[in-house]
C-alpha positions as a Python dict, from the first residue, in 0.01 Angstrom:
ca = {
    (1, 'X'): (0, 0, 0),
    (2, 'X'): (-221, -307, 12),
    (3, 'X'): (-348, -236, -338),
    (4, 'X'): (6, -198, -471),
    (5, 'X'): (100, -525, -302),
    (6, 'X'): (-178, -721, -473),
    (7, 'X'): (-118, -572, -818),
    (8, 'X'): (15, -832, -1061),
    (9, 'X'): (60, -633, -1385),
    (10, 'X'): (-222, -810, -1569),
    (11, 'X'): (-465, -584, -1754),
    (12, 'X'): (-770, -690, -1551),
    (13, 'X'): (-595, -668, -1216),
    (14, 'X'): (-437, -331, -1296),
    (15, 'X'): (-776, -193, -1402),
    (16, 'X'): (-934, -314, -1077),
    (17, 'X'): (-649, -196, -854),
    (18, 'X'): (-629, 151, -1009),
    (19, 'X'): (-1006, 195, -990),
    (20, 'X'): (-1005, 97, -622),
    (21, 'X'): (-703, 323, -563),
    (22, 'X'): (-888, 624, -704),
    (23, 'X'): (-1205, 539, -511),
    (24, 'X'): (-1009, 510, -188),
    (25, 'X'): (-841, 847, -246),
    (26, 'X'): (-1176, 1014, -319),
    (27, 'X'): (-1346, 869, -12),
    (28, 'X'): (-1054, 960, 210),
    (29, 'X'): (-1049, 1316, 72),
    (30, 'X'): (-1419, 1354, 154),
    (31, 'X'): (-1391, 1209, 503),
    (32, 'X'): (-1050, 1353, 595),
    (33, 'X'): (-983, 1661, 378),
    (34, 'X'): (-655, 1740, 554),
    (35, 'X'): (-503, 1398, 490),
    (36, 'X'): (-307, 1272, 190),
    (37, 'X'): (-297, 895, 151),
    (38, 'X'): (-38, 918, -126),
    (39, 'X'): (207, 1070, 121),
    (40, 'X'): (167, 793, 380),
    (41, 'X'): (477, 576, 415),
    (42, 'X'): (469, 206, 497),
    (43, 'X'): (700, 33, 747),
    (44, 'X'): (974, 27, 483),
    (45, 'X'): (949, 403, 437),
    (46, 'X'): (784, 377, 94),
    (47, 'X'): (494, 577, -42),
    (48, 'X'): (254, 395, -276),
    (49, 'X'): (443, 544, -573),
    (50, 'X'): (783, 435, -440),
    (51, 'X'): (648, 89, -355),
    (52, 'X'): (501, 46, -705),
    (53, 'X'): (835, 145, -858),
    (54, 'X'): (1043, -76, -629),
    (55, 'X'): (823, -383, -677),
    (56, 'X'): (781, -339, -1053),
    (57, 'X'): (406, -277, -1051),
    (58, 'X'): (424, -86, -1380),
    (59, 'X'): (53, -24, -1437),
    (60, 'X'): (-2, 109, -1086),
    (61, 'X'): (316, 317, -1106),
    (62, 'X'): (206, 475, -1434),
    (63, 'X'): (-140, 544, -1296),
    (64, 'X'): (-5, 723, -989),
    (65, 'X'): (239, 925, -1200),
    (66, 'X'): (-44, 1030, -1433),
    (67, 'X'): (-252, 1135, -1132),
    (68, 'X'): (31, 1351, -1002),
    (69, 'X'): (91, 1516, -1340),
    (70, 'X'): (-271, 1612, -1405),
}
């Protein structure tokens, strides 16, 4: 959620945020194989995907969607 919050839709920022997002998911999967960070909801009841959509973080939203499709 923090990465979605700092995304600003610029090319450089989106590249950085999505790279960090993937790295975080990989590290978490190695350390906590039974957990799923993408399913964690914030205090507003939003997953990272829902938060990206609601706040208009298009690059991050597209990246998460592509991850879920492949």
